[in-house]
């Protein structure tokens, strides 16, 4: 179990992770934007997004246990095939009659949720096995690629749709997952074996995660940070068209500015943490993210909106990178799959819930008012976290 993996294995894994997460976020955005652009339905956008990231609420715990007992590389491949099924259903949804189309749309969103439920813990468990003693640095690199995939998906979607149609968007996602599958072929990373039923292992994983004060508080803060992801993905497309009056390409590029901010935030997170401490840096960056969202709701100017989006993305990039680094470096290998499943379920279910609530809120309130409300709630919760999460706040090790 102490096998050292080559730099080629690590490079293949990182490339597969980037293509897989890019394809996953492209799928998420295609769900949201198809519902908004074709059906003009924020409710279906929220429902689809909730399925994409809501299925892990039920499946994610088992996926974490599977990642500890079985090969995380094989589980990642299963997730890739689930995404391919999702893309197939979404494609047929785009060319079917509207009544049947909506059923296919929701089924496709559900398969994306299955993919996310398995892929996220499998990738992080695989990272922990490959990284060896370089857990924190590789965790930051890994998370930068994840965020780059998140930020690069909107402009790729816009360009694909501009060159062709929704079919081109789905073809792009299909090839991204094929690349991910090919890159992981032949990677042999065995599991740790089973020690009881899946439910017993899940219970032990919870005991481990919440029995350690630092890990427990890291997971609690992750809930607060990830509350911002739902509004960002559901509200920003509507904000770009309804408030800034951007065309399709401009909207994609506007949303894609997140990629730059997330990259810079993730890349500078450890440097800033060395000066301020990891705990302080996480809270500071969280406040930056929330204030950026709130400020977007007050802006009508494209230049100011880009600035506020960059500020929000910078804060999100720093905070998420450091949260992942703590979880990877402070966890025991045999529990890592189950620990990161708690984190990944958090990173999926919380955005799914806030995304669904965002979709519902947009049916009642204007997008600017909803953004202001979301940013304010995040700021209040972060302030309460700053007061209560003392172990994480004082954590400095880098």
C-alpha atoms as a printed R data frame, in Angstrom:
    type eleno elety resid chain resno       x      y       z
1   ATOM     1    CA   UNK     A     1   0.000  0.000   0.000
2   ATOM     2    CA   UNK     A     2   3.012  2.260   0.223
3   ATOM     3    CA   UNK     A     3   3.733  2.022  -3.491
4   ATOM     4    CA   UNK     A     4   5.275  5.136  -5.000
5   ATOM     5    CA   UNK     A     5   3.695  6.247  -8.254
6   ATOM     6    CA   UNK     A     6   5.600  7.813 -11.124
7   ATOM     7    CA   UNK     A     7   5.351 11.416 -12.254
8   ATOM     8    CA   UNK     A     8   3.745 10.071 -15.439
9   ATOM     9    CA   UNK     A     9   0.958  8.463 -13.395
10  ATOM    10    CA   UNK     A    10   0.406 11.721 -11.524
11  ATOM    11    CA   UNK     A    11   0.418 13.729 -14.777
12  ATOM    12    CA   UNK     A    12  -2.063 11.346 -16.390
13  ATOM    13    CA   UNK     A    13  -4.288 11.589 -13.338
14  ATOM    14    CA   UNK     A    14  -4.193 15.400 -13.294
15  ATOM    15    CA   UNK     A    15  -4.969 15.643 -17.019
16  ATOM    16    CA   UNK     A    16  -7.824 13.153 -16.687
17  ATOM    17    CA   UNK     A    17  -9.144 15.120 -13.711
18  ATOM    18    CA   UNK     A    18  -9.102 18.364 -15.681
19  ATOM    19    CA   UNK     A    19 -10.881 16.914 -18.715
20  ATOM    20    CA   UNK     A    20 -13.369 15.070 -16.502
21  ATOM    21    CA   UNK     A    21 -14.248 18.067 -14.382
22  ATOM    22    CA   UNK     A    22 -14.405 20.316 -17.456
23  ATOM    23    CA   UNK     A    23 -16.826 17.842 -19.024
24  ATOM    24    CA   UNK     A    24 -18.806 17.648 -15.789
25  ATOM    25    CA   UNK     A    25 -19.185 21.397 -15.444
26  ATOM    26    CA   UNK     A    26 -19.972 21.684 -19.158
27  ATOM    27    CA   UNK     A    27 -22.791 19.211 -18.496
28  ATOM    28    CA   UNK     A    28 -23.995 21.243 -15.502
29  ATOM    29    CA   UNK     A    29 -24.028 24.490 -17.455
30  ATOM    30    CA   UNK     A    30 -25.757 22.845 -20.422
31  ATOM    31    CA   UNK     A    31 -28.517 21.742 -18.032
32  ATOM    32    CA   UNK     A    32 -28.930 25.242 -16.597
33  ATOM    33    CA   UNK     A    33 -28.632 27.213 -19.830
34  ATOM    34    CA   UNK     A    34 -30.787 24.860 -21.911
35  ATOM    35    CA   UNK     A    35 -33.643 25.273 -19.426
36  ATOM    36    CA   UNK     A    36 -33.196 29.046 -19.287
37  ATOM    37    CA   UNK     A    37 -32.550 29.719 -22.980
38  ATOM    38    CA   UNK     A    38 -34.873 27.197 -24.658
39  ATOM    39    CA   UNK     A    39 -37.717 26.912 -22.140
40  ATOM    40    CA   UNK     A    40 -37.171 30.242 -20.351
41  ATOM    41    CA   UNK     A    41 -37.553 28.295 -17.104
42  ATOM    42    CA   UNK     A    42 -35.493 29.187 -14.051
43  ATOM    43    CA   UNK     A    43 -37.448 26.523 -12.159
44  ATOM    44    CA   UNK     A    44 -36.308 23.714 -14.476
45  ATOM    45    CA   UNK     A    45 -32.782 25.158 -14.389
46  ATOM    46    CA   UNK     A    46 -32.849 24.876 -10.600
47  ATOM    47    CA   UNK     A    47 -34.413 21.391 -10.709
48  ATOM    48    CA   UNK     A    48 -31.842 20.141 -13.212
49  ATOM    49    CA   UNK     A    49 -28.965 21.598 -11.217
50  ATOM    50    CA   UNK     A    50 -30.425 20.096  -8.030
51  ATOM    51    CA   UNK     A    51 -30.415 16.658  -9.680
52  ATOM    52    CA   UNK     A    52 -26.852 17.130 -10.948
53  ATOM    53    CA   UNK     A    53 -25.625 17.766  -7.434
54  ATOM    54    CA   UNK     A    54 -28.494 16.329  -5.357
55  ATOM    55    CA   UNK     A    55 -28.104 12.621  -6.164
56  ATOM    56    CA   UNK     A    56 -24.835 12.526  -4.138
57  ATOM    57    CA   UNK     A    57 -26.901 13.161  -1.003
58  ATOM    58    CA   UNK     A    58 -28.016  9.517  -1.253
59  ATOM    59    CA   UNK     A    59 -25.205  7.883  -3.221
60  ATOM    60    CA   UNK     A    60 -22.151  9.881  -2.125
61  ATOM    61    CA   UNK     A    61 -21.740  8.191   1.274
62  ATOM    62    CA   UNK     A    62 -21.574  4.748  -0.331
63  ATOM    63    CA   UNK     A    63 -19.191  6.051  -2.998
64  ATOM    64    CA   UNK     A    64 -16.750  7.138  -0.293
65  ATOM    65    CA   UNK     A    65 -16.815  3.684   1.314
66  ATOM    66    CA   UNK     A    66 -16.355  2.060  -2.092
67  ATOM    67    CA   UNK     A    67 -13.338  4.291  -2.784
68  ATOM    68    CA   UNK     A    68 -11.586  3.012   0.351
69  ATOM    69    CA   UNK     A    69 -12.344 -0.673  -0.250
70  ATOM    70    CA   UNK     A    70 -12.049 -0.762  -4.075
71  ATOM    71    CA   UNK     A    71  -9.823  0.802  -6.705
72  ATOM    72    CA   UNK     A    72 -10.657  4.533  -6.955
73  ATOM    73    CA   UNK     A    73  -9.361  4.494 -10.542
74  ATOM    74    CA   UNK     A    74 -12.003  1.935 -11.567
75  ATOM    75    CA   UNK     A    75 -14.718  3.892  -9.779
76  ATOM    76    CA   UNK     A    76 -13.672  7.056 -11.619
77  ATOM    77    CA   UNK     A    77 -14.140  5.196 -14.900
78  ATOM    78    CA   UNK     A    78 -17.645  4.115 -13.866
79  ATOM    79    CA   UNK     A    79 -18.426  7.771 -13.165
80  ATOM    80    CA   UNK     A    80 -17.184  8.775 -16.618
81  ATOM    81    CA   UNK     A    81 -19.588  6.311 -18.252
82  ATOM    82    CA   UNK     A    82 -22.447  7.703 -16.167
83  ATOM    83    CA   UNK     A    83 -21.660 11.153 -17.544
84  ATOM    84    CA   UNK     A    84 -21.675  9.732 -21.082
85  ATOM    85    CA   UNK     A    85 -25.185  8.387 -20.403
86  ATOM    86    CA   UNK     A    86 -26.173 11.827 -19.095
87  ATOM    87    CA   UNK     A    87 -24.952 13.508 -22.267
88  ATOM    88    CA   UNK     A    88 -26.914 11.002 -24.352
89  ATOM    89    CA   UNK     A    89 -30.182 11.762 -22.558
90  ATOM    90    CA   UNK     A    90 -29.555 15.523 -22.694
91  ATOM    91    CA   UNK     A    91 -28.880 15.286 -26.427
92  ATOM    92    CA   UNK     A    92 -32.138 13.427 -27.087
93  ATOM    93    CA   UNK     A    93 -33.897 15.941 -24.845
94  ATOM    94    CA   UNK     A    94 -32.702 18.765 -27.100
95  ATOM    95    CA   UNK     A    95 -34.203 17.172 -30.239
96  ATOM    96    CA   UNK     A    96 -37.454 15.740 -28.797
97  ATOM    97    CA   UNK     A    97 -40.922 17.223 -28.407
98  ATOM    98    CA   UNK     A    98 -41.125 19.494 -25.380
99  ATOM    99    CA   UNK     A    99 -43.352 17.300 -23.167
100 ATOM   100    CA   UNK     A   100 -41.104 14.232 -23.568
101 ATOM   101    CA   UNK     A   101 -38.032 16.451 -23.713
102 ATOM   102    CA   UNK     A   102 -38.463 17.536 -20.105
103 ATOM   103    CA   UNK     A   103 -38.564 13.938 -18.880
104 ATOM   104    CA   UNK     A   104 -35.349 13.120 -20.771
105 ATOM   105    CA   UNK     A   105 -33.820 16.337 -19.426
106 ATOM   106    CA   UNK     A   106 -34.446 15.311 -15.817
107 ATOM   107    CA   UNK     A   107 -33.188 11.745 -16.434
108 ATOM   108    CA   UNK     A   108 -30.012 13.142 -18.005
109 ATOM   109    CA   UNK     A   109 -29.545 15.470 -15.040
110 ATOM   110    CA   UNK     A   110 -29.936 12.483 -12.713
111 ATOM   111    CA   UNK     A   111 -27.214 10.512 -14.518
112 ATOM   112    CA   UNK     A   112 -24.945 13.548 -14.160
113 ATOM   113    CA   UNK     A   113 -25.691 13.427 -10.434
114 ATOM   114    CA   UNK     A   114 -24.659  9.754 -10.305
115 ATOM   115    CA   UNK     A   115 -21.451 10.672 -12.111
116 ATOM   116    CA   UNK     A   116 -20.653 13.457  -9.653
117 ATOM   117    CA   UNK     A   117 -21.501 11.271  -6.639
118 ATOM   118    CA   UNK     A   118 -18.829  8.760  -7.656
119 ATOM   119    CA   UNK     A   119 -16.293 10.884  -9.547
120 ATOM   120    CA   UNK     A   120 -15.576 13.487  -6.882
121 ATOM   121    CA   UNK     A   121 -14.633 11.121  -4.003
122 ATOM   122    CA   UNK     A   122 -12.906  8.732  -6.424
123 ATOM   123    CA   UNK     A   123 -10.679 11.528  -7.753
124 ATOM   124    CA   UNK     A   124  -9.761 12.791  -4.284
125 ATOM   125    CA   UNK     A   125  -9.109  9.287  -2.946
126 ATOM   126    CA   UNK     A   126  -6.956  8.614  -6.008
127 ATOM   127    CA   UNK     A   127  -5.104 11.892  -5.447
128 ATOM   128    CA   UNK     A   128  -4.334 10.892  -1.870
129 ATOM   129    CA   UNK     A   129  -2.886  7.565  -3.013
130 ATOM   130    CA   UNK     A   130  -0.770  9.078  -5.803
131 ATOM   131    CA   UNK     A   131   0.491 12.167  -3.952
132 ATOM   132    CA   UNK     A   132   2.421 10.387  -1.208
133 ATOM   133    CA   UNK     A   133   4.150 13.016   0.924
134 ATOM   134    CA   UNK     A   134   3.135 15.911  -1.347
135 ATOM   135    CA   UNK     A   135  -0.487 16.038  -0.229
136 ATOM   136    CA   UNK     A   136  -0.931 19.803   0.222
137 ATOM   137    CA   UNK     A   137   0.902 21.006  -2.864
138 ATOM   138    CA   UNK     A   138  -0.748 18.456  -5.167
139 ATOM   139    CA   UNK     A   139  -4.125 19.105  -3.532
140 ATOM   140    CA   UNK     A   140  -3.802 22.780  -4.485
141 ATOM   141    CA   UNK     A   141  -2.735 21.899  -8.055
142 ATOM   142    CA   UNK     A   142  -5.625 19.433  -8.306
143 ATOM   143    CA   UNK     A   143  -8.111 21.998  -7.042
144 ATOM   144    CA   UNK     A   144  -6.807 24.633  -9.462
145 ATOM   145    CA   UNK     A   145  -7.563 22.233 -12.316
146 ATOM   146    CA   UNK     A   146 -11.017 21.557 -10.877
147 ATOM   147    CA   UNK     A   147 -11.732 25.283 -10.720
148 ATOM   148    CA   UNK     A   148 -10.261 25.846 -14.179
149 ATOM   149    CA   UNK     A   149 -12.723 23.257 -15.459
150 ATOM   150    CA   UNK     A   150 -15.523 25.107 -13.693
151 ATOM   151    CA   UNK     A   151 -14.475 28.470 -15.112
152 ATOM   152    CA   UNK     A   152 -13.650 27.303 -18.635
153 ATOM   153    CA   UNK     A   153 -16.950 25.471 -19.178
154 ATOM   154    CA   UNK     A   154 -19.157 28.533 -19.951
155 ATOM   155    CA   UNK     A   155 -17.040 29.977 -22.806
156 ATOM   156    CA   UNK     A   156 -16.565 26.497 -24.308
157 ATOM   157    CA   UNK     A   157 -20.330 25.992 -24.180
158 ATOM   158    CA   UNK     A   158 -20.969 29.389 -25.767
159 ATOM   159    CA   UNK     A   159 -18.458 28.805 -28.574
160 ATOM   160    CA   UNK     A   160 -19.727 25.269 -29.244
161 ATOM   161    CA   UNK     A   161 -23.303 26.509 -29.451
162 ATOM   162    CA   UNK     A   162 -22.282 29.465 -31.630
163 ATOM   163    CA   UNK     A   163 -20.482 27.207 -34.119
164 ATOM   164    CA   UNK     A   164 -23.309 24.699 -34.278
165 ATOM   165    CA   UNK     A   165 -26.118 23.940 -31.855
166 ATOM   166    CA   UNK     A   166 -26.736 22.117 -28.604
167 ATOM   167    CA   UNK     A   167 -25.530 19.023 -30.445
168 ATOM   168    CA   UNK     A   168 -22.037 20.559 -30.630
169 ATOM   169    CA   UNK     A   169 -22.128 21.208 -26.885
170 ATOM   170    CA   UNK     A   170 -22.966 17.574 -26.198
171 ATOM   171    CA   UNK     A   171 -20.306 16.343 -28.638
172 ATOM   172    CA   UNK     A   172 -17.724 18.481 -26.799
173 ATOM   173    CA   UNK     A   173 -18.698 16.895 -23.476
174 ATOM   174    CA   UNK     A   174 -18.612 13.415 -25.020
175 ATOM   175    CA   UNK     A   175 -15.023 13.812 -26.242
176 ATOM   176    CA   UNK     A   176 -13.860 15.294 -22.930
177 ATOM   177    CA   UNK     A   177 -15.035 12.184 -21.080
178 ATOM   178    CA   UNK     A   178 -13.537  9.875 -23.692
179 ATOM   179    CA   UNK     A   179 -10.185 11.621 -23.119
180 ATOM   180    CA   UNK     A   180 -10.555 11.135 -19.360
181 ATOM   181    CA   UNK     A   181 -11.307  7.441 -19.820
182 ATOM   182    CA   UNK     A   182  -8.299  6.907 -22.101
183 ATOM   183    CA   UNK     A   183  -5.907  8.717 -19.741
184 ATOM   184    CA   UNK     A   184  -6.799  6.446 -16.805
185 ATOM   185    CA   UNK     A   185  -6.554  3.170 -18.724
186 ATOM   186    CA   UNK     A   186  -3.934  0.914 -17.117
187 ATOM   187    CA   UNK     A   187  -3.646  2.889 -13.861
188 ATOM   188    CA   UNK     A   188  -3.520  0.251 -11.118
189 ATOM   189    CA   UNK     A   189  -4.415  1.601  -7.679
190 ATOM   190    CA   UNK     A   190  -5.829 -1.201  -5.483
191 ATOM   191    CA   UNK     A   191  -8.322 -0.630  -2.702
192 ATOM   192    CA   UNK     A   192  -7.708 -1.248   1.000
193 ATOM   193    CA   UNK     A   193 -10.256 -4.075   1.130
194 ATOM   194    CA   UNK     A   194 -13.514 -4.380   3.039
195 ATOM   195    CA   UNK     A   195 -13.819 -4.370   6.825
196 ATOM   196    CA   UNK     A   196 -17.542 -4.846   7.388
197 ATOM   197    CA   UNK     A   197 -20.618 -3.752   5.464
198 ATOM   198    CA   UNK     A   198 -20.787 -0.490   3.545
199 ATOM   199    CA   UNK     A   199 -23.060  0.984   6.228
200 ATOM   200    CA   UNK     A   200 -20.574  0.040   8.966
201 ATOM   201    CA   UNK     A   201 -17.750  1.646   7.017
202 ATOM   202    CA   UNK     A   202 -19.825  4.779   6.414
203 ATOM   203    CA   UNK     A   203 -20.539  4.989  10.157
204 ATOM   204    CA   UNK     A   204 -16.833  4.666  10.960
205 ATOM   205    CA   UNK     A   205 -16.067  7.348   8.383
206 ATOM   206    CA   UNK     A   206 -18.505  9.755  10.031
207 ATOM   207    CA   UNK     A   207 -17.006  8.986  13.416
208 ATOM   208    CA   UNK     A   208 -13.542  9.741  12.076
209 ATOM   209    CA   UNK     A   209 -14.571 12.953  10.286
210 ATOM   210    CA   UNK     A   210 -16.540 14.471  13.138
211 ATOM   211    CA   UNK     A   211 -14.385 13.104  15.947
212 ATOM   212    CA   UNK     A   212 -11.471 15.300  14.854
213 ATOM   213    CA   UNK     A   213 -12.176 18.971  15.749
214 ATOM   214    CA   UNK     A   214 -10.088 20.386  12.879
215 ATOM   215    CA   UNK     A   215 -11.658 18.145  10.236
216 ATOM   216    CA   UNK     A   216 -15.137 18.742  11.660
217 ATOM   217    CA   UNK     A   217 -14.771 22.531  11.552
218 ATOM   218    CA   UNK     A   218 -13.226 22.386   8.078
219 ATOM   219    CA   UNK     A   219 -16.284 20.505   6.832
220 ATOM   220    CA   UNK     A   220 -18.662 22.958   8.528
221 ATOM   221    CA   UNK     A   221 -16.960 25.924   6.885
222 ATOM   222    CA   UNK     A   222 -17.041 24.103   3.543
223 ATOM   223    CA   UNK     A   223 -20.844 24.087   3.827
224 ATOM   224    CA   UNK     A   224 -20.852 27.879   4.158
225 ATOM   225    CA   UNK     A   225 -18.382 28.449   1.319
226 ATOM   226    CA   UNK     A   226 -20.252 26.154  -1.055
227 ATOM   227    CA   UNK     A   227 -23.524 27.974  -0.452
228 ATOM   228    CA   UNK     A   228 -22.228 30.541  -2.947
229 ATOM   229    CA   UNK     A   229 -21.854 28.035  -5.787
230 ATOM   230    CA   UNK     A   230 -25.564 27.542  -6.437
231 ATOM   231    CA   UNK     A   231 -26.324 31.255  -6.873
232 ATOM   232    CA   UNK     A   232 -23.215 31.692  -9.041
233 ATOM   233    CA   UNK     A   233 -24.226 28.946 -11.466
234 ATOM   234    CA   UNK     A   234 -27.974 29.604 -11.567
235 ATOM   235    CA   UNK     A   235 -28.192 33.392 -11.144
236 ATOM   236    CA   UNK     A   236 -25.189 34.653 -13.091
237 ATOM   237    CA   UNK     A   237 -26.400 33.536 -16.547
238 ATOM   238    CA   UNK     A   238 -29.678 35.387 -15.904
239 ATOM   239    CA   UNK     A   239 -27.772 38.376 -14.512
240 ATOM   240    CA   UNK     A   240 -25.537 38.531 -17.595
241 ATOM   241    CA   UNK     A   241 -28.498 38.652 -19.989
242 ATOM   242    CA   UNK     A   242 -31.101 40.459 -17.887
243 ATOM   243    CA   UNK     A   243 -28.972 43.126 -16.183
244 ATOM   244    CA   UNK     A   244 -25.865 43.475 -18.365
245 ATOM   245    CA   UNK     A   245 -27.705 42.659 -21.641
246 ATOM   246    CA   UNK     A   246 -24.850 40.511 -22.969
247 ATOM   247    CA   UNK     A   247 -25.160 38.331 -26.044
248 ATOM   248    CA   UNK     A   248 -24.415 34.614 -25.895
249 ATOM   249    CA   UNK     A   249 -20.665 34.806 -26.559
250 ATOM   250    CA   UNK     A   250 -20.197 37.781 -24.238
251 ATOM   251    CA   UNK     A   251 -22.147 35.982 -21.533
252 ATOM   252    CA   UNK     A   252 -19.895 32.936 -21.882
253 ATOM   253    CA   UNK     A   253 -16.767 35.067 -21.649
254 ATOM   254    CA   UNK     A   254 -18.189 36.973 -18.665
255 ATOM   255    CA   UNK     A   255 -18.879 33.735 -16.804
256 ATOM   256    CA   UNK     A   256 -15.479 32.459 -17.925
257 ATOM   257    CA   UNK     A   257 -13.691 35.257 -16.075
258 ATOM   258    CA   UNK     A   258 -14.272 33.077 -13.042
259 ATOM   259    CA   UNK     A   259 -11.610 30.743 -14.420
260 ATOM   260    CA   UNK     A   260  -8.927 33.413 -14.165
261 ATOM   261    CA   UNK     A   261  -9.995 34.441 -10.678
262 ATOM   262    CA   UNK     A   262 -10.221 30.868  -9.425
263 ATOM   263    CA   UNK     A   263  -6.792 30.076 -10.864
264 ATOM   264    CA   UNK     A   264  -5.166 33.104  -9.252
265 ATOM   265    CA   UNK     A   265  -6.945 32.434  -5.968
266 ATOM   266    CA   UNK     A   266  -5.937 28.787  -5.888
267 ATOM   267    CA   UNK     A   267  -2.383 29.518  -7.003
268 ATOM   268    CA   UNK     A   268  -1.767 32.177  -4.361
269 ATOM   269    CA   UNK     A   269  -3.600 30.474  -1.502
270 ATOM   270    CA   UNK     A   270  -0.616 28.712   0.089
271 ATOM   271    CA   UNK     A   271   1.604 31.791  -0.277
272 ATOM   272    CA   UNK     A   272  -0.905 33.963   1.561
273 ATOM   273    CA   UNK     A   273  -1.563 31.225   4.119
274 ATOM   274    CA   UNK     A   274   2.136 31.175   5.051
275 ATOM   275    CA   UNK     A   275   1.835 34.808   6.141
276 ATOM   276    CA   UNK     A   276  -1.641 34.882   7.668
277 ATOM   277    CA   UNK     A   277  -2.151 31.248   8.648
278 ATOM   278    CA   UNK     A   278  -4.430 28.850   6.798
279 ATOM   279    CA   UNK     A   279  -7.443 29.419   9.041
280 ATOM   280    CA   UNK     A   280  -7.332 33.211   8.824
281 ATOM   281    CA   UNK     A   281  -6.796 33.063   5.061
282 ATOM   282    CA   UNK     A   282  -9.816 30.807   4.573
283 ATOM   283    CA   UNK     A   283 -12.107 33.163   6.473
284 ATOM   284    CA   UNK     A   284 -10.726 36.266   4.751
285 ATOM   285    CA   UNK     A   285 -11.130 34.730   1.314
286 ATOM   286    CA   UNK     A   286 -14.645 33.558   2.188
287 ATOM   287    CA   UNK     A   287 -15.644 37.122   3.029
288 ATOM   288    CA   UNK     A   288 -14.170 38.255  -0.306
289 ATOM   289    CA   UNK     A   289 -16.299 35.713  -2.150
290 ATOM   290    CA   UNK     A   290 -19.517 36.701  -0.393
291 ATOM   291    CA   UNK     A   291 -18.906 40.437  -0.774
292 ATOM   292    CA   UNK     A   292 -18.250 39.959  -4.491
293 ATOM   293    CA   UNK     A   293 -21.628 38.245  -4.949
294 ATOM   294    CA   UNK     A   294 -23.417 40.952  -2.975
295 ATOM   295    CA   UNK     A   295 -21.685 43.715  -4.970
296 ATOM   296    CA   UNK     A   296 -22.723 42.105  -8.258
297 ATOM   297    CA   UNK     A   297 -26.336 42.635  -7.252
298 ATOM   298    CA   UNK     A   298 -25.655 46.365  -6.881
299 ATOM   299    CA   UNK     A   299 -23.820 46.775 -10.193
300 ATOM   300    CA   UNK     A   300 -25.200 47.678 -13.620
301 ATOM   301    CA   UNK     A   301 -21.839 48.401 -15.233
302 ATOM   302    CA   UNK     A   302 -20.044 45.627 -17.122
303 ATOM   303    CA   UNK     A   303 -16.583 46.709 -15.944
304 ATOM   304    CA   UNK     A   304 -17.574 46.852 -12.280
305 ATOM   305    CA   UNK     A   305 -19.406 43.550 -12.632
306 ATOM   306    CA   UNK     A   306 -16.278 41.885 -14.010
307 ATOM   307    CA   UNK     A   307 -14.290 43.317 -11.090
308 ATOM   308    CA   UNK     A   308 -16.791 42.009  -8.529
309 ATOM   309    CA   UNK     A   309 -16.910 38.618 -10.240
310 ATOM   310    CA   UNK     A   310 -13.109 38.450 -10.120
311 ATOM   311    CA   UNK     A   311 -13.143 39.342  -6.409
312 ATOM   312    CA   UNK     A   312 -15.730 36.661  -5.682
313 ATOM   313    CA   UNK     A   313 -13.836 34.059  -7.722
314 ATOM   314    CA   UNK     A   314 -10.506 34.995  -6.123
315 ATOM   315    CA   UNK     A   315 -11.962 34.459  -2.658
316 ATOM   316    CA   UNK     A   316 -13.636 31.198  -3.636
317 ATOM   317    CA   UNK     A   317 -10.442 29.898  -5.240
318 ATOM   318    CA   UNK     A   318  -8.350 30.573  -2.143
319 ATOM   319    CA   UNK     A   319 -10.821 29.232   0.400
320 ATOM   320    CA   UNK     A   320 -11.728 26.035  -1.458
321 ATOM   321    CA   UNK     A   321  -8.080 25.220  -2.244
322 ATOM   322    CA   UNK     A   322  -7.074 25.539   1.398
323 ATOM   323    CA   UNK     A   323 -10.054 23.539   2.648
324 ATOM   324    CA   UNK     A   324  -9.124 20.692   0.303
325 ATOM   325    CA   UNK     A   325  -5.455 20.936   1.330
326 ATOM   326    CA   UNK     A   326  -6.361 20.561   5.013
327 ATOM   327    CA   UNK     A   327  -8.602 17.559   4.390
328 ATOM   328    CA   UNK     A   328  -6.006 15.812   2.218
329 ATOM   329    CA   UNK     A   329  -3.035 16.427   4.510
330 ATOM   330    CA   UNK     A   330  -4.702 15.867   7.887
331 ATOM   331    CA   UNK     A   331  -6.536 12.622   7.044
332 ATOM   332    CA   UNK     A   332  -5.413  9.002   7.356
333 ATOM   333    CA   UNK     A   333  -5.154  7.109   4.022
334 ATOM   334    CA   UNK     A   334  -7.533  4.311   5.021
335 ATOM   335    CA   UNK     A   335 -10.252  6.850   5.914
336 ATOM   336    CA   UNK     A   336  -9.599  9.354   3.137
337 ATOM   337    CA   UNK     A   337 -12.240  8.066   0.725
338 ATOM   338    CA   UNK     A   338 -14.960  8.279   3.352
339 ATOM   339    CA   UNK     A   339 -13.747 11.653   4.638
340 ATOM   340    CA   UNK     A   340 -13.637 13.210   1.195
341 ATOM   341    CA   UNK     A   341 -17.053 11.714   0.449
342 ATOM   342    CA   UNK     A   342 -18.420 13.852   3.289
343 ATOM   343    CA   UNK     A   343 -16.652 16.831   1.725
344 ATOM   344    CA   UNK     A   344 -17.719 16.049  -1.834
345 ATOM   345    CA   UNK     A   345 -21.331 15.436  -0.813
346 ATOM   346    CA   UNK     A   346 -21.135 18.821   0.883
347 ATOM   347    CA   UNK     A   347 -19.616 20.389  -2.233
348 ATOM   348    CA   UNK     A   348 -22.456 18.962  -4.351
349 ATOM   349    CA   UNK     A   349 -25.571 18.873  -2.179
350 ATOM   350    CA   UNK     A   350 -25.106 22.355  -0.730
351 ATOM   351    CA   UNK     A   351 -24.744 24.005  -4.183
352 ATOM   352    CA   UNK     A   352 -27.642 21.857  -5.438
353 ATOM   353    CA   UNK     A   353 -29.854 23.070  -2.604
354 ATOM   354    CA   UNK     A   354 -28.814 26.707  -2.933
355 ATOM   355    CA   UNK     A   355 -29.144 26.389  -6.722
356 ATOM   356    CA   UNK     A   356 -32.700 25.072  -6.411
357 ATOM   357    CA   UNK     A   357 -33.544 27.839  -3.943
358 ATOM   358    CA   UNK     A   358 -31.965 30.347  -6.333
359 ATOM   359    CA   UNK     A   359 -34.162 29.097  -9.168
360 ATOM   360    CA   UNK     A   360 -37.248 29.402  -6.970
361 ATOM   361    CA   UNK     A   361 -36.163 32.857  -5.758
362 ATOM   362    CA   UNK     A   362 -35.757 34.056  -9.345
363 ATOM   363    CA   UNK     A   363 -39.428 33.264  -9.970
364 ATOM   364    CA   UNK     A   364 -40.343 35.675  -7.158
365 ATOM   365    CA   UNK     A   365 -37.628 38.344  -7.132
366 ATOM   366    CA   UNK     A   366 -35.370 40.107  -9.614
367 ATOM   367    CA   UNK     A   367 -31.899 38.672 -10.122
368 ATOM   368    CA   UNK     A   368 -30.134 41.674  -8.555
369 ATOM   369    CA   UNK     A   369 -32.191 41.457  -5.351
370 ATOM   370    CA   UNK     A   370 -31.580 37.706  -5.177
371 ATOM   371    CA   UNK     A   371 -27.806 38.153  -5.560
372 ATOM   372    CA   UNK     A   372 -27.753 40.769  -2.797
373 ATOM   373    CA   UNK     A   373 -29.683 38.394  -0.536
374 ATOM   374    CA   UNK     A   374 -27.358 35.474  -1.293
375 ATOM   375    CA   UNK     A   375 -24.219 37.524  -0.632
376 ATOM   376    CA   UNK     A   376 -25.647 38.870   2.626
377 ATOM   377    CA   UNK     A   377 -26.570 35.407   3.925
378 ATOM   378    CA   UNK     A   378 -23.096 34.069   3.141
379 ATOM   379    CA   UNK     A   379 -21.475 37.025   4.917
380 ATOM   380    CA   UNK     A   380 -23.584 36.529   8.048
381 ATOM   381    CA   UNK     A   381 -22.846 32.802   8.188
382 ATOM   382    CA   UNK     A   382 -19.113 33.418   7.739
383 ATOM   383    CA   UNK     A   383 -19.150 35.905  10.610
384 ATOM   384    CA   UNK     A   384 -20.837 33.337  12.855
385 ATOM   385    CA   UNK     A   385 -18.266 30.767  11.718
386 ATOM   386    CA   UNK     A   386 -15.445 33.153  12.565
387 ATOM   387    CA   UNK     A   387 -16.790 33.365  16.115
388 ATOM   388    CA   UNK     A   388 -17.468 29.655  16.625
389 ATOM   389    CA   UNK     A   389 -14.868 27.704  14.603
390 ATOM   390    CA   UNK     A   390 -11.863 28.527  16.780
391 ATOM   391    CA   UNK     A   391  -9.767 25.424  15.983
392 ATOM   392    CA   UNK     A   392  -9.881 26.109  12.245
393 ATOM   393    CA   UNK     A   393  -9.409 29.846  12.724
394 ATOM   394    CA   UNK     A   394  -6.169 29.297  14.650
395 ATOM   395    CA   UNK     A   395  -4.823 26.603  12.288
396 ATOM   396    CA   UNK     A   396  -1.573 27.802  10.716
397 ATOM   397    CA   UNK     A   397   0.349 24.751   9.452
398 ATOM   398    CA   UNK     A   398   1.339 25.039   5.765
